PDB file of C-alpha atoms and ligand atoms in Angstrom:
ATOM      1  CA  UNK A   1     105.805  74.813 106.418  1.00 92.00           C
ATOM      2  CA  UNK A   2     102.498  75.704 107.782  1.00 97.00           C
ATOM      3  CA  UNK A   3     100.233  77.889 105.244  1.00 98.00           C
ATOM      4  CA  UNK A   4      97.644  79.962 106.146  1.00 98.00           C
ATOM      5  CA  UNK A   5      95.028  82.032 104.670  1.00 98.00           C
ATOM      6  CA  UNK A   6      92.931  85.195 105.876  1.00 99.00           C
ATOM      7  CA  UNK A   7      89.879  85.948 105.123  1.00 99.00           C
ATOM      8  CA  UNK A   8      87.724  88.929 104.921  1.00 98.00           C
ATOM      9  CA  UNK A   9      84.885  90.245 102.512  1.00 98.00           C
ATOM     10  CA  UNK A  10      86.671  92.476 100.121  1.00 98.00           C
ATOM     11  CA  UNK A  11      90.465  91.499 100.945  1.00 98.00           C
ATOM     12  CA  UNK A  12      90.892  95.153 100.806  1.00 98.00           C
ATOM     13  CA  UNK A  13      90.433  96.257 104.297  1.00 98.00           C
ATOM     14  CA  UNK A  14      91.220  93.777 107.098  1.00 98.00           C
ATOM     15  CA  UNK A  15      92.945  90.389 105.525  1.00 98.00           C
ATOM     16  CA  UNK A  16      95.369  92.151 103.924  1.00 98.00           C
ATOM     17  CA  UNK A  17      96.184  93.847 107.262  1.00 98.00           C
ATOM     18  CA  UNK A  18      96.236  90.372 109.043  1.00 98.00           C
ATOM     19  CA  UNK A  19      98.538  88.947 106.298  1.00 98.00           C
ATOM     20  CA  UNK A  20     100.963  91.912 106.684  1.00 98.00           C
ATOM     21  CA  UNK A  21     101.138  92.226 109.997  1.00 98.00           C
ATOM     22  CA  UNK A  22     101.227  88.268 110.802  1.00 98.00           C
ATOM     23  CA  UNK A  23     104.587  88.181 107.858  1.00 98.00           C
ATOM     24  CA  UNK A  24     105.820  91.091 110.241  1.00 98.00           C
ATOM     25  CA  UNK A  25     105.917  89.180 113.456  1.00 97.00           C
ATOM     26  CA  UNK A  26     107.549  86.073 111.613  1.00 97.00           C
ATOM     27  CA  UNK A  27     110.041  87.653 110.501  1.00 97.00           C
ATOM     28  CA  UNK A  28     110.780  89.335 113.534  1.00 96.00           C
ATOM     29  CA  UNK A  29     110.666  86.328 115.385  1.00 94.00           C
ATOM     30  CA  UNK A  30     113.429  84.858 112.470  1.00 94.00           C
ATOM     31  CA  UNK A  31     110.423  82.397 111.211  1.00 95.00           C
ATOM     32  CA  UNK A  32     109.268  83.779 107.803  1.00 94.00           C
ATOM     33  CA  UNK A  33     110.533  81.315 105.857  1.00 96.00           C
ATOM     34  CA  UNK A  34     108.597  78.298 108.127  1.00 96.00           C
ATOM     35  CA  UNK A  35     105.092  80.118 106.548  1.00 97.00           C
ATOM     36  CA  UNK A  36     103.011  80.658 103.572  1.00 98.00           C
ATOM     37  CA  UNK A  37     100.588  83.595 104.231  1.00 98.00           C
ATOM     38  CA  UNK A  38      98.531  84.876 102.102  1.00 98.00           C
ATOM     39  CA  UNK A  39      94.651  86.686 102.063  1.00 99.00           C
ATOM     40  CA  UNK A  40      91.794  86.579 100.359  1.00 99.00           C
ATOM     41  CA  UNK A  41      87.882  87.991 100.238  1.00 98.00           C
ATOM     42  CA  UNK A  42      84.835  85.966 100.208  1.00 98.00           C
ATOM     43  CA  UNK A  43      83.459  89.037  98.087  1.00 98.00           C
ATOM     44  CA  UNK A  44      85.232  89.161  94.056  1.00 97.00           C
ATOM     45  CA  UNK A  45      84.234  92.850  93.830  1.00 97.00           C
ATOM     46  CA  UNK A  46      88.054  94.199  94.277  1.00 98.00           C
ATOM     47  CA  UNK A  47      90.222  91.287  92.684  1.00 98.00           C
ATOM     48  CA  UNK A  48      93.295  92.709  91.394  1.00 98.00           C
ATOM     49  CA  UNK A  49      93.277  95.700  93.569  1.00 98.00           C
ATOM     50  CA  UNK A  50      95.736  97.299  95.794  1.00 98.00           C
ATOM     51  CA  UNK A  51      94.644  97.748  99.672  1.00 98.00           C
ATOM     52  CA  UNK A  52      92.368 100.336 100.578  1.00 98.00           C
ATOM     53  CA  UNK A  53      94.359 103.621 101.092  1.00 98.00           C
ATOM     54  CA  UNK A  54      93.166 104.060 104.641  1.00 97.00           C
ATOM     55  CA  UNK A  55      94.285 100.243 105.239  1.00 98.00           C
ATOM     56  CA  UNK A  56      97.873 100.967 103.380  1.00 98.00           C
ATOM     57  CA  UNK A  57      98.678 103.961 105.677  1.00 98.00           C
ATOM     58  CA  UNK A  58      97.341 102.844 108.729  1.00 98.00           C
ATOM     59  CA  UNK A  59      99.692  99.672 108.373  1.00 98.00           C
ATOM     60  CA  UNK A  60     102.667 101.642 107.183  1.00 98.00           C
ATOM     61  CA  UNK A  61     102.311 104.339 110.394  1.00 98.00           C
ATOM     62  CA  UNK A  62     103.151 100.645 112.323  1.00 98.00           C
ATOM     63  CA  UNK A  63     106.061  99.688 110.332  1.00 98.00           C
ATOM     64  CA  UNK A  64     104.064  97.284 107.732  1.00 98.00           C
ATOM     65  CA  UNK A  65     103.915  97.754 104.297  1.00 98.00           C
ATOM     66  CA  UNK A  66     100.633  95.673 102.561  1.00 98.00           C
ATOM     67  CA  UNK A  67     101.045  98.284  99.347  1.00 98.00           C
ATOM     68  CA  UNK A  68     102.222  95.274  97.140  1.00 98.00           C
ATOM     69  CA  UNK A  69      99.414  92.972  97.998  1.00 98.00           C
ATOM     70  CA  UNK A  70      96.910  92.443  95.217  1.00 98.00           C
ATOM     71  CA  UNK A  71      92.946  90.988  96.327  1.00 98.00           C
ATOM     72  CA  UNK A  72      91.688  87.691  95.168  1.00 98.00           C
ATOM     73  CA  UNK A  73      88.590  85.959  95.729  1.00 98.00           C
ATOM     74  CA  UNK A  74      88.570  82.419  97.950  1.00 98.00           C
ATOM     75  CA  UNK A  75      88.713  79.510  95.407  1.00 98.00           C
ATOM     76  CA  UNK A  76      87.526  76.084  96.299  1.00 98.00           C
ATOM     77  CA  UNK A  77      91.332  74.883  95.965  1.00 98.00           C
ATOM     78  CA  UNK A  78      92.221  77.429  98.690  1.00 98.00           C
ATOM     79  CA  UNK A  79      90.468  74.511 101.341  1.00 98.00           C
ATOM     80  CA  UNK A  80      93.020  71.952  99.898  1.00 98.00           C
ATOM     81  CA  UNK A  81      96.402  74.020  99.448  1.00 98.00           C
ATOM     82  CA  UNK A  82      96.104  75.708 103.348  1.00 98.00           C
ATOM     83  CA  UNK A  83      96.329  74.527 106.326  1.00 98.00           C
ATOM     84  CA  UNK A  84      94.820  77.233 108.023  1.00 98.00           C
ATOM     85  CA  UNK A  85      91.752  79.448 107.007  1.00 98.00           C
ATOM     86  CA  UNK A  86      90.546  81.849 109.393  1.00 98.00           C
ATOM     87  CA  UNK A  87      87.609  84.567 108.647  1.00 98.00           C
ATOM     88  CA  UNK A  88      87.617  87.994 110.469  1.00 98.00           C
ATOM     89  CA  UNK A  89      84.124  87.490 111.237  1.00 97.00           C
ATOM     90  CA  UNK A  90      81.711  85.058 111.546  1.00 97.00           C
ATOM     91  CA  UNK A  91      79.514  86.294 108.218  1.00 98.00           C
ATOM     92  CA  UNK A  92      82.649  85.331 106.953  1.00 98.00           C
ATOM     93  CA  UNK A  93      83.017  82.479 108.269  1.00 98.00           C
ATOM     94  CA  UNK A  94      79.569  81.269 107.648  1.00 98.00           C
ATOM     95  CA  UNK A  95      80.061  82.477 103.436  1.00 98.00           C
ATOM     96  CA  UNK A  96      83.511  80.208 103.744  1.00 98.00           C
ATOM     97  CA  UNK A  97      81.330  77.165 104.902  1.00 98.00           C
ATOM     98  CA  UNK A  98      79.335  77.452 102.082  1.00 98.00           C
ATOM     99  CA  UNK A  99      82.148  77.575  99.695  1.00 97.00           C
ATOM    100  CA  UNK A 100      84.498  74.762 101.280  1.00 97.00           C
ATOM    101  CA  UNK A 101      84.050  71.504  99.017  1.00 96.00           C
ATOM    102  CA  UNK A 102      84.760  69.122 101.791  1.00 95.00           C
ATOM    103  CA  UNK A 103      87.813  66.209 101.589  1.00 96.00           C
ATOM    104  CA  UNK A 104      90.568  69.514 102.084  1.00 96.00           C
ATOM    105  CA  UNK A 105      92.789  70.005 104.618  1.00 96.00           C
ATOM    106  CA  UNK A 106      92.063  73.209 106.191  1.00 97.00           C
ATOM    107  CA  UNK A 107      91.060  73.822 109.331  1.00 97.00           C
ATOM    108  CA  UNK A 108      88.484  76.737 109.056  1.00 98.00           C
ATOM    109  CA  UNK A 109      87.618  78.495 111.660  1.00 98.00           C
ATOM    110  CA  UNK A 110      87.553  82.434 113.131  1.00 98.00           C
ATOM    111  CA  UNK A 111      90.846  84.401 113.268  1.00 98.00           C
ATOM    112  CA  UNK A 112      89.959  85.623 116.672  1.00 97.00           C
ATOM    113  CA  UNK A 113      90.420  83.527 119.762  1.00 94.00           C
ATOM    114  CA  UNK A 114      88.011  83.209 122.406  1.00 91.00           C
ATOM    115  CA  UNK A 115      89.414  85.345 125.878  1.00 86.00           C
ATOM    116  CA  UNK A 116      90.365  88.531 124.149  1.00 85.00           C
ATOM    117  CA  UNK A 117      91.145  91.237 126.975  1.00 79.00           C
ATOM    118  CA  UNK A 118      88.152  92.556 127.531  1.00 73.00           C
ATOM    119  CA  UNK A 119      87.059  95.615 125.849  1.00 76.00           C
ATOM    120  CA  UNK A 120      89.261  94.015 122.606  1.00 78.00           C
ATOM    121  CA  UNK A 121      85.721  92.392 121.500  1.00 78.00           C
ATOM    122  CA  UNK A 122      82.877  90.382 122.794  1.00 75.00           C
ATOM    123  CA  UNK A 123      82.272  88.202 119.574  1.00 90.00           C
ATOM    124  CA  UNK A 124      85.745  87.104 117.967  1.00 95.00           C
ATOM    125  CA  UNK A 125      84.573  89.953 115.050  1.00 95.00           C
ATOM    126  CA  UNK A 126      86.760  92.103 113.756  1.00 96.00           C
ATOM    127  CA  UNK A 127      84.703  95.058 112.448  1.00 94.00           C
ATOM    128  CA  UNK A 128      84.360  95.884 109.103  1.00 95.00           C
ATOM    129  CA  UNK A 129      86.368  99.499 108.659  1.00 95.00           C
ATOM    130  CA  UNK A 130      85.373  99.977 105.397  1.00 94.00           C
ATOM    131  CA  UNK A 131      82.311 102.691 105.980  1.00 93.00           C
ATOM    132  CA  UNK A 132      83.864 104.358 108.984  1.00 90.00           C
ATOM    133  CA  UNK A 133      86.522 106.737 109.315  1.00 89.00           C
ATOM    134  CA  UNK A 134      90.425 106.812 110.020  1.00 88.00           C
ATOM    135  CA  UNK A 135      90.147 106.189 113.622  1.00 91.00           C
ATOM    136  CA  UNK A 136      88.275 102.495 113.099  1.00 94.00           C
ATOM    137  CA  UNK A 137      91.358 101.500 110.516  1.00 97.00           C
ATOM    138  CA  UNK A 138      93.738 102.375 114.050  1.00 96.00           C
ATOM    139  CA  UNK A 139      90.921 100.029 116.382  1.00 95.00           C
ATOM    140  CA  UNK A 140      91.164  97.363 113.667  1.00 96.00           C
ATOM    141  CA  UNK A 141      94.781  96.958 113.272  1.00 97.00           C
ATOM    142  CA  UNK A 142      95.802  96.903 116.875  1.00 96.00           C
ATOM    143  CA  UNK A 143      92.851  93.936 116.880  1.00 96.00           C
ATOM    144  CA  UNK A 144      94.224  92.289 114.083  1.00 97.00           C
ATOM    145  CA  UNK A 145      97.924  92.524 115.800  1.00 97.00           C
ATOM    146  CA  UNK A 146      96.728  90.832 119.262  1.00 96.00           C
ATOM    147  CA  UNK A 147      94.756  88.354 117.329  1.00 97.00           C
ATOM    148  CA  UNK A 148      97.970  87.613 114.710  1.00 98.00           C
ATOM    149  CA  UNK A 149     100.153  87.199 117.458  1.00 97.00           C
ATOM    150  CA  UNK A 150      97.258  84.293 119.398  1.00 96.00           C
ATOM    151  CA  UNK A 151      97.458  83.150 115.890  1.00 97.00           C
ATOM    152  CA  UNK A 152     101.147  83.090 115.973  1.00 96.00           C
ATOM    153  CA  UNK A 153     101.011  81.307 119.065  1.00 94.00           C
ATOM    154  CA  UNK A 154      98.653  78.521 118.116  1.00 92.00           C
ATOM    155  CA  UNK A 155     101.076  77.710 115.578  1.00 90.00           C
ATOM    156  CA  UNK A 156     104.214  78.176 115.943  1.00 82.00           C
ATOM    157  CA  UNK A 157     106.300  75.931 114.316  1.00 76.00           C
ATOM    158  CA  UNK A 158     109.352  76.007 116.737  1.00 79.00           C
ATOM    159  CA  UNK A 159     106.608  74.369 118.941  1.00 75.00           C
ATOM    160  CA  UNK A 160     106.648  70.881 119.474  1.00 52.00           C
ATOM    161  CA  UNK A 161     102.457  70.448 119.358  1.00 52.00           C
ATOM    162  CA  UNK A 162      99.836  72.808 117.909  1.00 50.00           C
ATOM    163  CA  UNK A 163      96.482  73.435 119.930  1.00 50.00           C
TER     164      UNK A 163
HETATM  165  P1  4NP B 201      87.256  94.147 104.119  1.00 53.18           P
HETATM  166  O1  4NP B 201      86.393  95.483 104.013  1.00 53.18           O
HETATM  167  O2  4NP B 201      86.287  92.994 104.042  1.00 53.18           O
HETATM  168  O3  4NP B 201      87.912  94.252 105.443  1.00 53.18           O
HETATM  169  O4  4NP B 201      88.223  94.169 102.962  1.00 53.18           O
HETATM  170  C1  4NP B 201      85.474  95.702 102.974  1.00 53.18           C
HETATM  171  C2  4NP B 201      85.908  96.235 101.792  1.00 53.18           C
HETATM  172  C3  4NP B 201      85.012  96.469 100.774  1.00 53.18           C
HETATM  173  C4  4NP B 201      83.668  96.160 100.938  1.00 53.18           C
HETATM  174  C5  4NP B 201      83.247  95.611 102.127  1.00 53.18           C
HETATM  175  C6  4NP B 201      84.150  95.379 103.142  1.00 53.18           C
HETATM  176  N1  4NP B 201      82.750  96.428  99.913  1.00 53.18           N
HETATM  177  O5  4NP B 201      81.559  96.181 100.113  1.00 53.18           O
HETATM  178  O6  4NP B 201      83.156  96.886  98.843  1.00 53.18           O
END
């Protein structure tokens, strides 16, 4: 089983989308059952709530449904329980540095891999969507799908050694 967590500010916008759409290629590749995904936001502001709408629809126009997911804040115990933790930006990924307790077992690092296509990004960021309008919630998730499927890649479980 290999766990992994994504990361975002307000685990409203992009995580959610990352841990939808990353369950939706496992399972297409017959592999859910070989993960535990889940999301979470640096930021507690929205713990307990449902996706942003714009995030819900955007998802469900591509065939994944993140309606049921609920946002939580990162907890220190997060670093020990996954074995992944990867931050859609590096503000993110800086704030998850701060929190990380040492002496756990996840790797923490940005979601994004270096090499994109170019014209994908230059920075391994995935933008924030929140203040911007429909049309950055369609850039986003076709960013989080490329990087979900590197991620897939990296580690794959069906794969004899992880990178
Ligand atoms: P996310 O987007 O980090 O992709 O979930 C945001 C959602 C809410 C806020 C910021 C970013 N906020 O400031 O409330």
């Amino acid at each position: 089983m290999v766990s992994i967590l994504f990361v975002c500010l307000g685990n409203i916008c992009r995580s959610p989308t990352a841990e939808g759409i990353f369950r939706s290629i496992a399972t297409e590749r017959g592999l859910a059952g070989a993960f535990e995904i889940d999301s979470a936001g640096t930021g507690g502001w929205h713990t307990g709530k449902a996706p942003d709408a714009r995030a819900v629809s955007t998802a469900a126009a591509h065939g994944v449904d993140i309606s049921r997911i609920r946002a939580r804040q990162v907890s220190t115990l997060d670093f020990h329980d996954f074995d992944f933790i990867l931050a859609m930006d590096t503000a993110n990924l800086a704030a998850l540095k701060r929190i990380d307790p040492g002496g756990g077992k996840a790797v923490v690092d940005l979601f994004l891999p270096p090499g994109l296509e170019p014209g994908m990004t230059a920075d391994r960021c995935v933008p924030d969507p929140y203040y911007g309008g429909p049309e950055g919630f369609e850039q986003v998730f076709a960013l989080i799908w490329r990087g979900a499927e590197r991620v897939f890649e990296r580690v794959d479980p069906s794969r004899s050694s992880r990178r």
